[in-house]
XYZ file of C-alpha atoms in Angstrom:
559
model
C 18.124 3.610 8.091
C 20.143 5.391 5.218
C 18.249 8.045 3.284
C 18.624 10.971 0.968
C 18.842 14.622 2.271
C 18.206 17.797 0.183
C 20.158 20.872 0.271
C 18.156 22.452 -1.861
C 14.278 22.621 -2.774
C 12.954 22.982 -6.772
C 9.882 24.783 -7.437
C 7.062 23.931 -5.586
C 4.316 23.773 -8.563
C 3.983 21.940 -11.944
C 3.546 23.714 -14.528
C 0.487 23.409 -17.081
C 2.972 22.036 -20.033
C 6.755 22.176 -21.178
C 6.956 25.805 -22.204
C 8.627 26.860 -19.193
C 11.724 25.032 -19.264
C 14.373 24.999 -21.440
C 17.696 25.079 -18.874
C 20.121 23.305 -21.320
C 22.566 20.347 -20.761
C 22.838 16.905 -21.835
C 23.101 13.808 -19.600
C 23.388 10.277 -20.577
C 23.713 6.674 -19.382
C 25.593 3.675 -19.988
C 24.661 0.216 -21.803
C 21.999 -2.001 -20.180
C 21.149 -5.616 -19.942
C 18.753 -7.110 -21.737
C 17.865 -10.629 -21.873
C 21.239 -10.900 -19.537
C 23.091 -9.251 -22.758
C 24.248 -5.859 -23.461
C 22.335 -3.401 -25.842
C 24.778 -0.982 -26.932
C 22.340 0.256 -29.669
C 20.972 3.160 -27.772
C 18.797 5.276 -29.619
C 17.386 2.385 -32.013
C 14.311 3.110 -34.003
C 11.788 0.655 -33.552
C 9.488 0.166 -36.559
C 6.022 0.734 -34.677
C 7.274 3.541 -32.528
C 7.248 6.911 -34.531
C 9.954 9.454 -32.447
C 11.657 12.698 -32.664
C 14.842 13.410 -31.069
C 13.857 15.111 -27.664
C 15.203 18.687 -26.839
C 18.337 18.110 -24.852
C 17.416 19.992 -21.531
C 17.413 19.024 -17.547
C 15.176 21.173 -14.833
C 16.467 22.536 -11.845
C 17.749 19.459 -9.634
C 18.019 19.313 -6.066
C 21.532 19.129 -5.033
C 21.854 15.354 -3.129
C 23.786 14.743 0.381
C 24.670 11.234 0.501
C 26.275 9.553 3.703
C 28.737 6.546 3.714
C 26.072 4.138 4.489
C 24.229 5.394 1.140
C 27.284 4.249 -1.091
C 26.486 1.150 -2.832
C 23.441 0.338 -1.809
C 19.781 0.595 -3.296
C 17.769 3.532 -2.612
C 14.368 1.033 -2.982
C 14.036 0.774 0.801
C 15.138 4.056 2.264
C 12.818 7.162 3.136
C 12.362 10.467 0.974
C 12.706 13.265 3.209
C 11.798 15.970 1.163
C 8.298 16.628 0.488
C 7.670 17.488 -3.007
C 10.104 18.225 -6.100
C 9.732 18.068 -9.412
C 11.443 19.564 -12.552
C 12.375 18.333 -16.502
C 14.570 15.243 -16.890
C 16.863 14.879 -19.359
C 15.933 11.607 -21.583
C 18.564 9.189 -22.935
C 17.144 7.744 -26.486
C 13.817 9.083 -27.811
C 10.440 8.703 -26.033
C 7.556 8.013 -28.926
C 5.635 11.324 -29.601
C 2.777 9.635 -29.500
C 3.019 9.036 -25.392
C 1.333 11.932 -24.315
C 0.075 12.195 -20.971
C 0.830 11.303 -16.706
C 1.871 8.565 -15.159
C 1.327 8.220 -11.747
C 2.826 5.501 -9.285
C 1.704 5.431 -5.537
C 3.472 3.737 -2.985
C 4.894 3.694 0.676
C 8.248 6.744 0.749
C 8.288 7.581 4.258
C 9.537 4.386 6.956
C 10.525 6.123 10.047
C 8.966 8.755 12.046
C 11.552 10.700 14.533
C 13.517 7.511 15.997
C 10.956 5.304 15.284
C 11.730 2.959 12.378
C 8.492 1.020 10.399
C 8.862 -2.528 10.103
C 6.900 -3.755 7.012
C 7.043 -2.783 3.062
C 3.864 -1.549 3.426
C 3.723 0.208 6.027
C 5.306 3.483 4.739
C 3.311 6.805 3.989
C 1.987 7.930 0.800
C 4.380 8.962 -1.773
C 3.130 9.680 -5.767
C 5.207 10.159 -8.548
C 4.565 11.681 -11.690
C 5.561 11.473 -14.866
C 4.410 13.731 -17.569
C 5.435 12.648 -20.878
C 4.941 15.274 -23.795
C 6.800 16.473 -27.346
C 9.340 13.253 -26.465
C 9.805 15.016 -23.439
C 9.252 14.089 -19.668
C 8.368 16.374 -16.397
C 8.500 14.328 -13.585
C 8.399 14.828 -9.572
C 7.037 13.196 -6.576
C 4.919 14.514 -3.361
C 3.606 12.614 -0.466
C -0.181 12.301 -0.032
C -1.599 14.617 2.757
C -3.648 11.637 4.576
C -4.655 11.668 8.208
C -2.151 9.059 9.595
C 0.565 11.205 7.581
C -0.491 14.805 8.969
C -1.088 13.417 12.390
C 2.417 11.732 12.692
C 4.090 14.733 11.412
C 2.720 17.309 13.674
C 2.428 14.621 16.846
C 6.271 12.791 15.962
C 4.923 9.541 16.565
C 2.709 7.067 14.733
C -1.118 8.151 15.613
C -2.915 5.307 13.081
C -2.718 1.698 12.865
C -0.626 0.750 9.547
C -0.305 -2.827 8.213
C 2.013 -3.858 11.094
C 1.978 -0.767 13.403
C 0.150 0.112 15.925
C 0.228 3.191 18.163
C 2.272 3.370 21.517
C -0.284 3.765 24.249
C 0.595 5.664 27.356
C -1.655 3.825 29.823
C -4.074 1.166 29.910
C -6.917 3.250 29.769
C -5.626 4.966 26.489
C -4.994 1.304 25.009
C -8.962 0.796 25.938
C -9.508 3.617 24.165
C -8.075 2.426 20.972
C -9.134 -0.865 21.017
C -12.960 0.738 20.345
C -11.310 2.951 17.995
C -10.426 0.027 15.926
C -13.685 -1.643 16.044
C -15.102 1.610 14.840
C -12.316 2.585 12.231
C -11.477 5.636 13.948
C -8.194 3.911 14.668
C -7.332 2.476 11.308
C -5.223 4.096 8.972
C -6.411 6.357 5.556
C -2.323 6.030 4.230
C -3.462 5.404 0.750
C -0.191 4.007 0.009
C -1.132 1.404 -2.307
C -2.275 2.245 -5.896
C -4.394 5.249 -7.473
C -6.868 5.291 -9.834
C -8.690 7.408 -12.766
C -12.034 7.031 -12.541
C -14.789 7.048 -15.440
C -15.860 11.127 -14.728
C -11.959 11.824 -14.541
C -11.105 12.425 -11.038
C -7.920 10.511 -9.306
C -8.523 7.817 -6.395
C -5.551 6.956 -4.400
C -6.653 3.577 -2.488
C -5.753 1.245 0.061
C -7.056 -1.383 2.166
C -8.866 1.007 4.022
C -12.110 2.327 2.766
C -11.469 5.715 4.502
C -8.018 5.674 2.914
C -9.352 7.150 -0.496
C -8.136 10.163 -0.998
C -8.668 12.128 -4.384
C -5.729 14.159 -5.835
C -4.838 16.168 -8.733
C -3.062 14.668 -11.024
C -1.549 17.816 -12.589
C -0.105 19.229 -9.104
C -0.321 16.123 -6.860
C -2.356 18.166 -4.108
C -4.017 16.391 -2.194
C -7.939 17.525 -2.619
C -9.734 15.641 0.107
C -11.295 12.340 1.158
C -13.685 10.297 -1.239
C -16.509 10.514 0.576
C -18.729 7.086 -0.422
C -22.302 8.396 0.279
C -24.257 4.968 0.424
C -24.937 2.895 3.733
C -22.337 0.493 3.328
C -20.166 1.311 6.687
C -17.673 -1.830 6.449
C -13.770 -0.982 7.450
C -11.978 -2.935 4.240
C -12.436 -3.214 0.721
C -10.371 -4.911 -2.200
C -7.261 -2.632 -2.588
C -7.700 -3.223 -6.363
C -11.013 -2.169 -7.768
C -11.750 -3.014 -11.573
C -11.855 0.223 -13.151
C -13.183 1.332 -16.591
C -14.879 4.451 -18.025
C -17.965 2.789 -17.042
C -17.962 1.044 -14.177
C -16.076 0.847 -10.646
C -16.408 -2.947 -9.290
C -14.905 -3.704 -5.871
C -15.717 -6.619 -3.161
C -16.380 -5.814 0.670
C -15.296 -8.313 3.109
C -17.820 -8.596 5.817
C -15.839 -10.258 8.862
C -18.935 -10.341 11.178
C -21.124 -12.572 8.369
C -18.287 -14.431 6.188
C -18.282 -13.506 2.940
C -18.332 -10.856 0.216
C -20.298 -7.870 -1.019
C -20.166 -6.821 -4.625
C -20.352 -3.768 -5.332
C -21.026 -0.682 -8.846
C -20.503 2.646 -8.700
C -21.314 4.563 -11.517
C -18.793 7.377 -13.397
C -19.627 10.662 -11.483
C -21.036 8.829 -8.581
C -20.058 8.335 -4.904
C -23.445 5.707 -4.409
C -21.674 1.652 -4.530
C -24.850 -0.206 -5.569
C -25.276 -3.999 -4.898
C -24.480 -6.625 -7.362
C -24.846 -9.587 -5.044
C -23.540 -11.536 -2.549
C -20.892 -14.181 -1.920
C -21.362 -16.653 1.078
C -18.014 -18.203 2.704
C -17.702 -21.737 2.148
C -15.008 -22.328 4.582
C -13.202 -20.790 7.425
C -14.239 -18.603 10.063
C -13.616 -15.471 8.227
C -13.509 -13.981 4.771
C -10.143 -14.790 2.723
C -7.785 -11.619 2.286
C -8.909 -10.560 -1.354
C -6.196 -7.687 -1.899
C -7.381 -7.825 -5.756
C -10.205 -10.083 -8.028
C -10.787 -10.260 -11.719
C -13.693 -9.826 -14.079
C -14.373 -11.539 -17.539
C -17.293 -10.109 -19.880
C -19.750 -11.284 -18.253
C -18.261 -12.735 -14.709
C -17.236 -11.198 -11.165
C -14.914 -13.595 -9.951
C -14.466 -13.490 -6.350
C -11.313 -15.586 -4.858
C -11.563 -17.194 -1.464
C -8.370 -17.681 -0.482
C -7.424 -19.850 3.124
C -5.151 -16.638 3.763
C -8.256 -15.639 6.265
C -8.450 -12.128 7.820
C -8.148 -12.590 12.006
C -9.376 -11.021 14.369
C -7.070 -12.301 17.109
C -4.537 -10.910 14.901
C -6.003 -7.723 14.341
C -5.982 -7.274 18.457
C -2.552 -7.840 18.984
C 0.159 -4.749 19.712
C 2.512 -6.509 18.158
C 2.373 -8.088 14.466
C 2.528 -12.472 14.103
C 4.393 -13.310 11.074
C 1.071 -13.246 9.559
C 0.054 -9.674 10.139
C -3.627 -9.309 9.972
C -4.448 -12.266 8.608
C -4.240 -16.142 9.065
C -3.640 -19.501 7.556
C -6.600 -21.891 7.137
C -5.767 -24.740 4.832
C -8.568 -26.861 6.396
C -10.949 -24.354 5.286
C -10.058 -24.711 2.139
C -10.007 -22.559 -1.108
C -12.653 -21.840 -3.464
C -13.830 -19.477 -6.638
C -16.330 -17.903 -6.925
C -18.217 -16.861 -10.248
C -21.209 -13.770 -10.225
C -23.337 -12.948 -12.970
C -22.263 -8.887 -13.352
C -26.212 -8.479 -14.922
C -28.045 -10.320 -11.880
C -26.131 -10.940 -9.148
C -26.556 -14.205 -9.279
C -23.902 -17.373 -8.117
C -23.358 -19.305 -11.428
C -20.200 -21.470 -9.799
C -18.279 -21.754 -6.611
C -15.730 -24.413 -7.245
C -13.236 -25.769 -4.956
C -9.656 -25.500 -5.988
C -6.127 -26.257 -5.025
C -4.462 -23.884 -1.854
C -3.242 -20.732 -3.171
C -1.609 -17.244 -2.048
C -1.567 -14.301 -4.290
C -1.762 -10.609 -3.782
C -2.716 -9.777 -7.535
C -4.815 -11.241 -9.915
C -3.797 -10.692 -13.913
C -6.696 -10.857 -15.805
C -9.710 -13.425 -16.628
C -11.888 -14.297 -19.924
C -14.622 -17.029 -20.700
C -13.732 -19.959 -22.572
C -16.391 -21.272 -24.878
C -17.606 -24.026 -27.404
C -17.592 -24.278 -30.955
C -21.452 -23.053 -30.661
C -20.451 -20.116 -28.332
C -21.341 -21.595 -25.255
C -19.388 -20.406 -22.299
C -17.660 -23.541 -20.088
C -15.155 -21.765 -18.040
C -13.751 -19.030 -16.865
C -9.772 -18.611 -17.337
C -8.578 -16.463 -14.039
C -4.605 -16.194 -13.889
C -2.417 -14.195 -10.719
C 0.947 -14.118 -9.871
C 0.509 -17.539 -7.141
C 3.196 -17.828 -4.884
C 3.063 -21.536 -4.503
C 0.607 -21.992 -1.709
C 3.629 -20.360 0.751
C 2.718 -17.493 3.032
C 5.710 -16.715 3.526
C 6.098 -14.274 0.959
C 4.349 -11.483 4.109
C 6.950 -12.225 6.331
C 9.991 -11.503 3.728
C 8.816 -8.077 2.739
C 9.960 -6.739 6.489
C 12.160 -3.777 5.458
C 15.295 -5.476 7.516
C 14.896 -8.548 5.336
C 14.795 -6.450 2.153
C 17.779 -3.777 3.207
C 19.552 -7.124 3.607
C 22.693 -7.511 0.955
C 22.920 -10.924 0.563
C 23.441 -13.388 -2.507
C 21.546 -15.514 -0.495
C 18.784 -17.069 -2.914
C 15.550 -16.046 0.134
C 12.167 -14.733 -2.551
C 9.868 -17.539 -2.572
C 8.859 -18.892 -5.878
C 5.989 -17.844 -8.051
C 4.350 -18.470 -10.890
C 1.848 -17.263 -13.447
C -0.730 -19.503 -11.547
C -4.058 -20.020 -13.678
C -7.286 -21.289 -12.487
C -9.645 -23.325 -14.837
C -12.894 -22.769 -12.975
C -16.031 -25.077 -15.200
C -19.150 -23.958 -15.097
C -21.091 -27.185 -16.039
C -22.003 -27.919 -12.148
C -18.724 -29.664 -11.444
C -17.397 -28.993 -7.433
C -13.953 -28.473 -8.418
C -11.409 -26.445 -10.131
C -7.479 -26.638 -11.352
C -4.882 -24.479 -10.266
C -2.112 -25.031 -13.425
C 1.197 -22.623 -14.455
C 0.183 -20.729 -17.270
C 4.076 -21.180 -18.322
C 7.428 -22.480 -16.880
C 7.918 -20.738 -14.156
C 11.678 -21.003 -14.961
C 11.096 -18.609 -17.878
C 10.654 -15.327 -15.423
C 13.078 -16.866 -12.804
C 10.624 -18.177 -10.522
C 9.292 -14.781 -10.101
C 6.490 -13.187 -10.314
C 4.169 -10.372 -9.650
C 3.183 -6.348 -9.811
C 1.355 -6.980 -13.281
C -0.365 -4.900 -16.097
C -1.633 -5.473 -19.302
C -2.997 -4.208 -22.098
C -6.548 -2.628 -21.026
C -8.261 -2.710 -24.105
C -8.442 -6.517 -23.154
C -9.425 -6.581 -19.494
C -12.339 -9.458 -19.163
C -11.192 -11.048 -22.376
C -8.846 -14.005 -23.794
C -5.257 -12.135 -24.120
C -1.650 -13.390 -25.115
C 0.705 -10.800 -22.842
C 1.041 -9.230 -19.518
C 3.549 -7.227 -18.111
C 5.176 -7.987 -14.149
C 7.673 -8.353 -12.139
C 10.337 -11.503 -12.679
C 13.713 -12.464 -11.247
C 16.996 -13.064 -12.024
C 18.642 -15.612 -9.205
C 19.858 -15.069 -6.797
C 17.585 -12.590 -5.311
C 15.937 -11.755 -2.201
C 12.962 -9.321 -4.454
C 11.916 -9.672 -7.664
C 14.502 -7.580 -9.503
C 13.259 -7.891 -13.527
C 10.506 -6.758 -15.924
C 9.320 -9.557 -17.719
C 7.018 -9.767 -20.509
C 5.282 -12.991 -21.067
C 3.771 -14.749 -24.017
C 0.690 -16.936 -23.006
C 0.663 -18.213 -26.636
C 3.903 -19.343 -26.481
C 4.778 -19.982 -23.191
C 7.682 -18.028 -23.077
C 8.740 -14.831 -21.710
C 11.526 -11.801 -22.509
C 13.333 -10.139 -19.661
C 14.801 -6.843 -18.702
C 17.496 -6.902 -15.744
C 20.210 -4.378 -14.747
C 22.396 -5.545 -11.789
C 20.844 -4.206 -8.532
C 18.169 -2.325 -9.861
C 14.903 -2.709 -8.248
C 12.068 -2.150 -10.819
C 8.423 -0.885 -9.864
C 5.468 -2.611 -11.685
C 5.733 -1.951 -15.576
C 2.766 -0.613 -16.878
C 1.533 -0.943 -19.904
C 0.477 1.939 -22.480
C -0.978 1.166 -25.563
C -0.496 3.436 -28.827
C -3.272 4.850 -30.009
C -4.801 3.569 -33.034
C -2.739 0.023 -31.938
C -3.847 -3.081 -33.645
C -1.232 -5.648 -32.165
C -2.070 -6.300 -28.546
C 1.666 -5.220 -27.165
C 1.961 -2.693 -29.474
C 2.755 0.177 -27.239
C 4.841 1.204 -24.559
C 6.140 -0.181 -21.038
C 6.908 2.710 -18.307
C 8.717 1.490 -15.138
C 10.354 3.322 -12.293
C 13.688 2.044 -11.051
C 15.270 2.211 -7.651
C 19.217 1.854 -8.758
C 22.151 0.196 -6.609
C 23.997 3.667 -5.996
C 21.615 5.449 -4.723
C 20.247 6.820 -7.795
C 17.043 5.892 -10.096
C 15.299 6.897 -13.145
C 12.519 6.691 -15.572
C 12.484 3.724 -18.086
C 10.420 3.256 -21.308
C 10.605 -0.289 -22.694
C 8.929 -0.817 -26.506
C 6.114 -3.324 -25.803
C 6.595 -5.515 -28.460
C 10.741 -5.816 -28.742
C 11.599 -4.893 -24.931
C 13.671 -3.328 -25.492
C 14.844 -0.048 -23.780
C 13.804 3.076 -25.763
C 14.422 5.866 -23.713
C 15.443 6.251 -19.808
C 15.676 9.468 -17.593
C 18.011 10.013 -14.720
C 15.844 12.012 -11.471
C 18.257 13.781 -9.689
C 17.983 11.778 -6.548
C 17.060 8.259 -5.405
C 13.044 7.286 -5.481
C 12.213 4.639 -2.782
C 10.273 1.400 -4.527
C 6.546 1.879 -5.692
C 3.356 -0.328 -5.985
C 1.197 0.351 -8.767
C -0.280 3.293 -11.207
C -2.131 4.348 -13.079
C -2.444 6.418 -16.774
C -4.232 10.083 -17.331
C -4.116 10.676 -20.991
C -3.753 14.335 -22.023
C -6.688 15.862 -22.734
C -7.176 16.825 -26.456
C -8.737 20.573 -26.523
């Protein structure tokens, strides 16, 4: 597997603020696509962006050793070797002055231990990056998270946890006992947070996975990792949702239970480690709970997805993955929605709908009648057309694969219409032609200020055909029905996430921040204007960043 070695190692610390570097030297970039034309205008004022020239200056950059099998190919699915870095980037256009604060994106960086090469997107270690914007200025660097599984395969050379598709080499049959119990007990399961991270209400930074022991709390500022978050209720189950809904409020999340089918809804208050019953969610189908990787919330709604993408145990057991991992497909059982009353707990619908795979869920709201009457609940995720599939093509040899081969399975912006006057079913519709975002679609954000309510855009991941991953950011227009795209040939964007400007009236009017994993090797910061998208700024890092899953935003603090 081709990565990225360092000759040389930046400063090991981030500083408290931009003060301390001022190394001069300009660096720009060429023209990029938008909308599959070229926008030479770099630099462009946009009318509800206020900017300042930045200060031309670049940190102290790591030199890069490349090898002939780097040349020409995307840096999205190789390893980062070196530990930590970070330094000032040099930014191409202007970045608004009214973007102050971190951006942090969490995903798998590490796919190999020794000789031994990972097999699945998600299996990878921990690796956060961090952007600090500030002044029209950006400090940005990366460091991989300090879990268990990471430590343990670093100091032992070999795998020690079970990952999405890995599971440890035993040296004898006894041993292989041995970690069988260890897997009914979690001690075997992985705490790689590797999939998103978090700000909770009282301020302190989550990074999350599957795993419920994989949340590990980390300073934002430094990117240490502090320690485990230590839940300090009774609730001992193995899984949670990956995706909690977060506000200053309130943390929501669903527990799968696999020995009782169904789901556990949980609270947990800002400045607490207690997760407090809402209610609970019976199965009604299958032998197991469906995989519920993320779930949305309206006002007044929990809406808990029960997809026939089951979790399996038989699965679970077996050394070596099915092309269905952890999990299996029940379309006999069925697929249903479920909607929870967030003040009592209580089931006020569970609706059968039409088959449906998704990993992430966009947002939801509550549809009412001209005398305010709530009659449904809107809930809309990136739907991948019923096809499973979509696991089995995110194996790292499919996606280190250049081919013009047409392989990523279609998506849509799939939205469920789930009535709450009593009736037993539900419809699954496209919000918009999928043909709009390529057939593409997932990794989404939008604008937080309307999480739970009716909204017009959200932010994902689209493509531009032929394709084998999702290679655009696409902004769609509910309203409308149509959507605007960003593409660069071979880049590989990370989710773009959505910040709004303060004060904002418009819903897009803000910013869109996305990481990008470039063709040659390289990659760099981009800042898209939420309402135009159209490129405002970019920042070369001085080396290739592996793809990313999702982030989150810590606003600067004001004094």
């Amino acid at each position: 597997m081709a990565f990225l070695t360092f000759r040389t190692i930046a400063s090991n610390t981030f500083p408290s603020g931009l003060a301390d570097f001022g190394v001069s030297g300009a660096h720009t970039r060429g023209g990029l696509t938008v909308a599959s034309k070229k926008w030479c205008n770099r630099g462009v004022k946009v009318t509800n962006v206020a900017t300042r020239p930045p200060p031309q200056s670049i940190s102290l950059a790591p030199d890069i050793e490349s090898t002939d099998e780097d040349e020409h190919k995307s840096v999205a699915w190789t390893s980062i070797r070196q530990e930590r870095w970070e330094g000032e980037l040099a930014v191409d256009g202007e970045i608004p002055l009214w973007l102050s604060g971190t951006y942090l994106r969490n995903g798998p960086g590490l796919w190999d231990i020794e000789d031994y090469k990972f097999r699945h997107l998600f299996d990878g270690y921990a690796t956060l990056v961090r952007l600090h914007f500030e002044d029209g200025r950006l400090i940005a660097g990366h460091r991989h998270v300090e879990s268990e599984a990471y430590k343990s395969a670093q100091t032992n050379k070999k795998i020690c946890y079970r990952e999405f598709s890995e599971v440890p080499k035993q040296d004898s049959f006894l041993s292989y006992v041995g970690e069988l119990a260890g897997l009914f007990s979690g001690a075997s399961l992985t705490d790689n947070a590797n999939t998103g991270v978090i700000k909770l209400g009282d301020g302190r930074v989550v990074c999350l996975t599957e795993t419920i022991k994989g949340s590990i709390v980390i300073d934002p500022d430094t990117l240490d990792t502090v320690g485990k978050f230590e839940y300090t209720d009774s609730w001992n189950g193995l899984i949670h949702s990956a995706h909690p809904i977060v506000t200053d409020t309130e943390f929501l999340t669903l527990l799968p239970d696999l020995i009782r089918p169904g789901y556990v809804v949980v609270r947990m208050e800002p400045g607490s480690n207690e997760r407090k019953v809402i209610g609970r969610v019976e199965c009604s189908g299958g032998p197991a709970p469906g995989w519920v990787h993320s779930f949305p919330v309206t006002e007044h709604y929990i809406i808990v997805p029960e997809m026939p993408l089951r979790y399996s145990a038989g699965n679970l057991l077996k050394a070596e993955p099915t092309p269905l991992y952890k999990f299996h497909w029940y379309p006999d059982s069925k697929a249903f929605m479920h909607v929870m009353c967030k003040a009592s707990g209580k089931i006020v619908a569970s609706v059968e709908v039409p088959l449906f795979v998704t990993f992430h869920f966009i947002n939801a709201y509550e549809e009412k009648d001209e005398e305010g009457r709530v009659t449904s609940v809107i809930a809309d995720c990136c739907e991948h057309n019923a096809d499973t599939s979509i696991l089995d093509k995110l194996k790292l040899e499919n996606l280190r694969k250049y081919s013009t081969e047409d392989v990523l399975p279609d998506a849509k912006v799939g939205r469920f219409i789930i009535p709450l006057d009593g009736s037993p079913k539900g419809e699954l519709v496209a919000a918009l032609d999928p043909n709009q975002h390529g057939r593409g679609m997932d990794m989404c954000s939008i604008n937080p200020l309307y999480l739970g309510k009716k909204y017009r855009y959200a932010y994902a991941c689209g493509a531009q055909r032929p394709c084998n991953f999702p290679n655009t950011l696409t902004k769609v227009d509910l309203f409308t029905g149509t959507a605007k795209n960003w593409h660069e040939e071979g880049a590989v964007p990370s989710e773009p996430f959505f910040v709004a400007r303060p004060g904002a009236i418009e819903e897009d009017d803000g910013v869109v921040i996305s990481i990008i994993s470039d063709k040659n090797g390289g990659g760099y910061a981009l800042v898209l204007d939420g309402t135009t998208f159209q490129e405002i700024a970019r920042a070369n890092f001085p080396y290739g960043l592996p793809y990313g899953l999702h982030g989150c935003w810590v606003p600067k603090e004001i004094v």
